[in-house]
Amino acid sequence: MVAHWISAAATAAVLGAAHANAVPYALELCGPQACGSVLDSSVIEAVATRSDSVLRRAAPAAPAPYYQLELVVQGGGASIVPGAFYVRKADEVRVAEPVTRAVWARLPPHVAAALHAATDHVKPYPLPRIQTVIVGRRRARDPQSYLRLYAIPGKPASDPAGPRPTVDAVHGFRTWQRWYAKVRRLWLPIVSSSPVASPWTGDSTDVWISKRGALLERDREVVRVDAGFAARVRQALSLR
């Protein structure tokens, strides 16, 4: 997983650099059948489409209907922004480029209002249908119930593995390798898949359950949850 993560990060960094050189003139908020458009450049600039442009991170949005983000750039057509979604109910966007790990950002009120107006008559994607969930090496019996990992409340806590390395994954391979070795001793990864890309499934999500105790990490947010709930997650049991 470490090698895959770093390889993906290197690829995304190259793609992200190319994307950053384009000048967008429209932001598309797309559901399964249609898109809503934002043409106001000040609003477009205020919507994060890259994880390294998020200055103040927000807690992940609870699962709800959502939209994929697309950018229309000068001299080209619309292109999906990898890993970027808008959750209208929470007024948050989720981005995962160029480091392939999800970051959530809350929209300022005037930006949220503009995105609401653009999607008033656009049907969003529904809650994702989860096909598989793997907890460590166990396959979950009721994968759909694992959406609760993003909905259950918890008390903020510190990561026992310590802070993430500040050096980038390409140049700091050994640093990241040592840090991930520590993570692996303390946490079990939770990997999910769905037929349609969503903010709460897929390779760019970062979800872990502590091997001991009752800590849950979801996209860089660490919270303390009920001990019984944590035990059920570790055993890959239904969370209903």
Short mmCIF file of C-alpha atoms in Angstrom, two decimals:
data_model
loop_
_atom_site.label_atom_id
_atom_site.label_comp_id
_atom_site.label_asym_id
_atom_site.label_seq_id
_atom_site.Cartn_x
_atom_site.Cartn_y
_atom_site.Cartn_z
CA MET A 1 0.00 0.00 0.00
CA VAL A 2 2.84 2.40 0.79
CA ALA A 3 4.48 1.92 -2.61
CA HIS A 4 1.11 2.26 -4.37
CA TRP A 5 0.33 5.43 -2.41
CA ILE A 6 3.65 7.07 -3.27
CA SER A 7 3.46 6.03 -6.93
CA ALA A 8 -0.05 7.47 -7.15
CA ALA A 9 1.11 10.65 -5.44
CA ALA A 10 3.91 11.13 -7.96
CA THR A 11 1.54 10.63 -10.90
CA ALA A 12 -1.06 12.96 -9.43
CA ALA A 13 1.56 15.63 -8.79
CA VAL A 14 2.47 15.67 -12.49
CA LEU A 15 -1.17 15.80 -13.55
CA GLY A 16 -1.89 18.48 -10.94
CA ALA A 17 0.92 20.70 -12.25
CA ALA A 18 -0.49 20.50 -15.78
CA HIS A 19 -3.98 21.23 -14.52
CA ALA A 20 -2.76 24.24 -12.53
CA ASN A 21 -1.50 25.90 -15.73
CA ALA A 22 -4.99 25.97 -17.28
CA VAL A 23 -7.29 28.93 -16.69
CA PRO A 24 -10.86 27.80 -15.88
CA TYR A 25 -13.76 29.94 -17.03
CA ALA A 26 -16.58 27.70 -15.78
CA LEU A 27 -17.13 25.32 -12.89
CA GLU A 28 -19.53 22.46 -13.58
CA LEU A 29 -21.38 20.70 -10.76
CA CYS A 30 -22.51 17.42 -12.24
CA GLY A 31 -25.05 14.80 -11.27
CA PRO A 32 -25.69 11.58 -13.20
CA GLN A 33 -27.79 13.28 -15.89
CA ALA A 34 -26.88 16.98 -16.05
CA CYS A 35 -24.62 19.71 -14.73
CA GLY A 36 -25.09 23.14 -13.23
CA SER A 37 -22.65 25.89 -14.19
CA VAL A 38 -20.88 28.65 -12.26
CA LEU A 39 -19.37 31.41 -14.42
CA ASP A 40 -18.42 33.95 -11.74
CA SER A 41 -14.60 33.88 -11.64
CA SER A 42 -14.49 35.00 -8.00
CA VAL A 43 -16.65 32.04 -7.00
CA ILE A 44 -14.65 29.61 -9.13
CA GLU A 45 -11.41 30.79 -7.53
CA ALA A 46 -12.91 30.29 -4.05
CA VAL A 47 -13.79 26.63 -4.69
CA ALA A 48 -10.82 24.38 -3.92
CA THR A 49 -10.07 21.86 -6.65
CA ARG A 50 -6.64 20.84 -5.31
CA SER A 51 -5.87 19.57 -1.84
CA ASP A 52 -2.83 21.81 -1.50
CA SER A 53 -5.02 24.89 -2.00
CA VAL A 54 -7.12 24.17 1.11
CA LEU A 55 -5.90 26.46 3.88
CA ARG A 56 -8.46 25.48 6.55
CA ARG A 57 -9.58 21.88 6.53
CA ALA A 58 -13.08 20.85 7.62
CA ALA A 59 -14.35 17.61 9.11
CA PRO A 60 -15.65 15.18 6.46
CA ALA A 61 -19.26 15.66 5.41
CA ALA A 62 -21.70 12.94 6.42
CA PRO A 63 -22.90 10.84 3.46
CA ALA A 64 -25.56 12.69 1.45
CA PRO A 65 -26.40 13.33 -2.22
CA TYR A 66 -23.44 14.90 -4.01
CA TYR A 67 -22.05 16.30 -7.27
CA GLN A 68 -18.81 15.74 -9.16
CA LEU A 69 -16.76 18.81 -10.05
CA GLU A 70 -15.67 19.59 -13.60
CA LEU A 71 -13.69 22.55 -14.91
CA VAL A 72 -14.08 24.10 -18.35
CA VAL A 73 -10.79 25.68 -19.37
CA GLN A 74 -9.77 28.10 -22.09
CA GLY A 75 -9.05 26.28 -25.33
CA GLY A 76 -10.51 22.99 -24.15
CA GLY A 77 -13.60 21.16 -23.03
CA ALA A 78 -14.84 20.19 -19.60
CA SER A 79 -12.73 17.76 -17.61
CA ILE A 80 -13.54 16.00 -14.36
CA VAL A 81 -11.38 17.11 -11.46
CA PRO A 82 -10.00 13.84 -10.00
CA GLY A 83 -11.37 13.15 -6.54
CA ALA A 84 -13.33 16.43 -6.32
CA PHE A 85 -16.94 16.48 -5.11
CA TYR A 86 -19.49 18.95 -3.76
CA VAL A 87 -21.83 17.94 -0.92
CA ARG A 88 -24.62 20.49 -0.99
CA LYS A 89 -26.21 19.57 2.34
CA ALA A 90 -22.93 20.25 4.18
CA ASP A 91 -21.76 23.16 1.99
CA GLU A 92 -18.42 21.38 1.63
CA VAL A 93 -16.15 20.29 -1.18
CA ARG A 94 -13.85 17.33 -1.01
CA VAL A 95 -10.67 17.26 -3.10
CA ALA A 96 -7.90 14.69 -3.47
CA GLU A 97 -5.35 16.12 -5.89
CA PRO A 98 -2.35 16.13 -6.14
CA VAL A 99 -1.58 13.91 -3.11
CA THR A 100 -4.38 11.36 -3.69
CA ARG A 101 -5.64 11.75 -0.13
CA ALA A 102 -8.93 13.46 0.60
CA VAL A 103 -9.15 16.94 2.13
CA TRP A 104 -12.47 18.59 2.99
CA ALA A 105 -13.17 22.33 2.91
CA ARG A 106 -16.26 24.28 4.00
CA LEU A 107 -17.47 26.86 1.50
CA PRO A 108 -17.82 30.53 2.46
CA PRO A 109 -21.51 31.61 2.64
CA HIS A 110 -21.51 33.60 -0.63
CA VAL A 111 -19.81 30.72 -2.48
CA ALA A 112 -22.22 28.17 -1.01
CA ALA A 113 -25.14 30.36 -2.15
CA ALA A 114 -23.76 30.45 -5.71
CA LEU A 115 -23.34 26.67 -5.80
CA HIS A 116 -26.85 26.20 -4.39
CA ALA A 117 -28.25 28.38 -7.16
CA ALA A 118 -26.32 26.44 -9.82
CA THR A 119 -27.65 23.08 -8.60
CA ASP A 120 -31.23 24.00 -7.68
CA HIS A 121 -32.60 22.05 -10.65
CA VAL A 122 -29.82 19.50 -11.10
CA LYS A 123 -30.40 16.00 -9.74
CA PRO A 124 -27.42 14.92 -7.61
CA TYR A 125 -25.81 11.52 -7.33
CA PRO A 126 -27.55 9.51 -4.59
CA LEU A 127 -25.76 7.87 -1.68
CA PRO A 128 -23.18 5.48 -3.09
CA ARG A 129 -23.91 1.78 -3.26
CA ILE A 130 -20.91 0.17 -1.60
CA GLN A 131 -19.80 -3.07 -3.23
CA THR A 132 -16.98 -4.15 -0.93
CA VAL A 133 -15.33 -3.09 2.30
CA ILE A 134 -12.09 -4.66 3.51
CA VAL A 135 -11.06 -4.08 7.14
CA GLY A 136 -7.45 -5.15 7.43
CA ARG A 137 -7.78 -8.56 5.76
CA ARG A 138 -11.44 -9.14 6.59
CA ARG A 139 -14.25 -8.62 4.12
CA ALA A 140 -17.20 -6.81 5.71
CA ARG A 141 -20.47 -8.73 5.80
CA ASP A 142 -22.65 -5.67 5.30
CA PRO A 143 -20.61 -3.19 3.25
CA GLN A 144 -23.39 -0.63 2.87
CA SER A 145 -23.52 -0.18 6.64
CA TYR A 146 -19.93 1.13 6.56
CA LEU A 147 -21.16 4.51 5.37
CA ARG A 148 -21.73 5.01 9.11
CA LEU A 149 -17.99 5.49 9.48
CA TYR A 150 -18.48 8.97 8.01
CA ALA A 151 -21.71 9.68 9.90
CA ILE A 152 -21.08 8.54 13.46
CA PRO A 153 -20.13 11.37 15.82
CA GLY A 154 -17.01 11.19 17.93
CA LYS A 155 -14.85 13.21 20.27
CA PRO A 156 -11.75 14.71 18.58
CA ALA A 157 -8.55 12.85 19.48
CA SER A 158 -4.86 12.81 18.60
CA ASP A 159 -3.30 10.33 16.21
CA PRO A 160 -1.08 7.98 18.25
CA ALA A 161 1.15 7.59 15.17
CA GLY A 162 2.01 11.27 15.37
CA PRO A 163 1.71 13.96 12.69
CA ARG A 164 2.12 13.17 9.01
CA PRO A 165 5.54 13.94 7.51
CA THR A 166 5.78 17.41 6.01
CA VAL A 167 8.17 16.38 3.23
CA ASP A 168 6.49 15.37 -0.03
CA ALA A 169 6.08 11.66 -0.74
CA VAL A 170 8.26 11.69 -3.86
CA HIS A 171 11.39 13.18 -2.26
CA GLY A 172 10.77 11.89 1.26
CA PHE A 173 10.15 8.23 0.43
CA ARG A 174 12.05 6.86 3.45
CA THR A 175 10.39 9.31 5.84
CA TRP A 176 6.95 8.31 4.64
CA GLN A 177 7.91 4.63 4.71
CA ARG A 178 8.93 4.84 8.38
CA TRP A 179 5.78 6.78 9.28
CA TYR A 180 3.52 4.29 7.51
CA ALA A 181 5.29 1.41 9.30
CA LYS A 182 4.26 3.04 12.59
CA VAL A 183 0.72 3.56 11.28
CA ARG A 184 0.50 -0.12 10.36
CA ARG A 185 1.44 -1.13 13.91
CA LEU A 186 -1.37 0.97 15.39
CA TRP A 187 -4.16 1.05 12.80
CA LEU A 188 -6.16 -1.22 10.50
CA PRO A 189 -6.95 0.22 7.06
CA ILE A 190 -10.52 0.23 5.78
CA VAL A 191 -10.80 0.16 1.99
CA SER A 192 -14.13 0.47 0.18
CA SER A 193 -15.35 0.40 -3.41
CA SER A 194 -18.48 1.54 -5.22
CA PRO A 195 -19.60 1.36 -8.88
CA VAL A 196 -19.78 5.16 -9.09
CA ALA A 197 -17.05 7.43 -7.68
CA SER A 198 -18.05 9.14 -4.43
CA PRO A 199 -16.48 11.23 -1.64
CA TRP A 200 -16.71 8.31 0.81
CA THR A 201 -15.38 5.36 -1.22
CA GLY A 202 -12.38 4.47 -3.32
CA ASP A 203 -8.59 4.70 -3.15
CA SER A 204 -8.40 8.35 -2.16
CA THR A 205 -10.37 7.90 1.06
CA ASP A 206 -8.25 7.56 4.19
CA VAL A 207 -10.17 5.50 6.75
CA TRP A 208 -8.63 3.52 9.62
CA ILE A 209 -9.74 1.88 12.87
CA SER A 210 -7.30 1.56 15.77
CA LYS A 211 -6.08 -1.96 16.51
CA ARG A 212 -6.69 -1.28 20.21
CA GLY A 213 -9.03 1.14 21.92
CA ALA A 214 -11.71 3.04 20.04
CA LEU A 215 -10.17 5.51 17.61
CA LEU A 216 -11.47 6.12 14.09
CA GLU A 217 -9.64 8.12 11.45
CA ARG A 218 -11.53 9.43 8.42
CA ASP A 219 -9.75 11.66 5.94
CA ARG A 220 -7.27 13.05 8.51
CA GLU A 221 -9.90 13.54 11.23
CA VAL A 222 -9.28 11.33 14.29
CA VAL A 223 -12.21 10.80 16.67
CA ARG A 224 -12.90 8.62 19.68
CA VAL A 225 -15.98 6.42 19.15
CA ASP A 226 -17.91 3.88 21.21
CA ALA A 227 -15.73 0.89 22.15
CA GLY A 228 -18.37 -1.61 21.06
CA PHE A 229 -18.69 0.09 17.68
CA ALA A 230 -14.92 0.02 17.19
CA ALA A 231 -14.82 -3.69 18.04
CA ARG A 232 -17.51 -4.44 15.43
CA VAL A 233 -15.53 -2.53 12.81
CA ARG A 234 -12.35 -4.50 13.57
CA GLN A 235 -14.31 -7.74 13.17
CA ALA A 236 -15.88 -6.47 9.91
CA LEU A 237 -19.39 -7.01 11.30
CA SER A 238 -22.49 -5.11 10.23
CA LEU A 239 -22.67 -1.58 11.63
CA ARG A 240 -26.45 -1.30 11.48
#
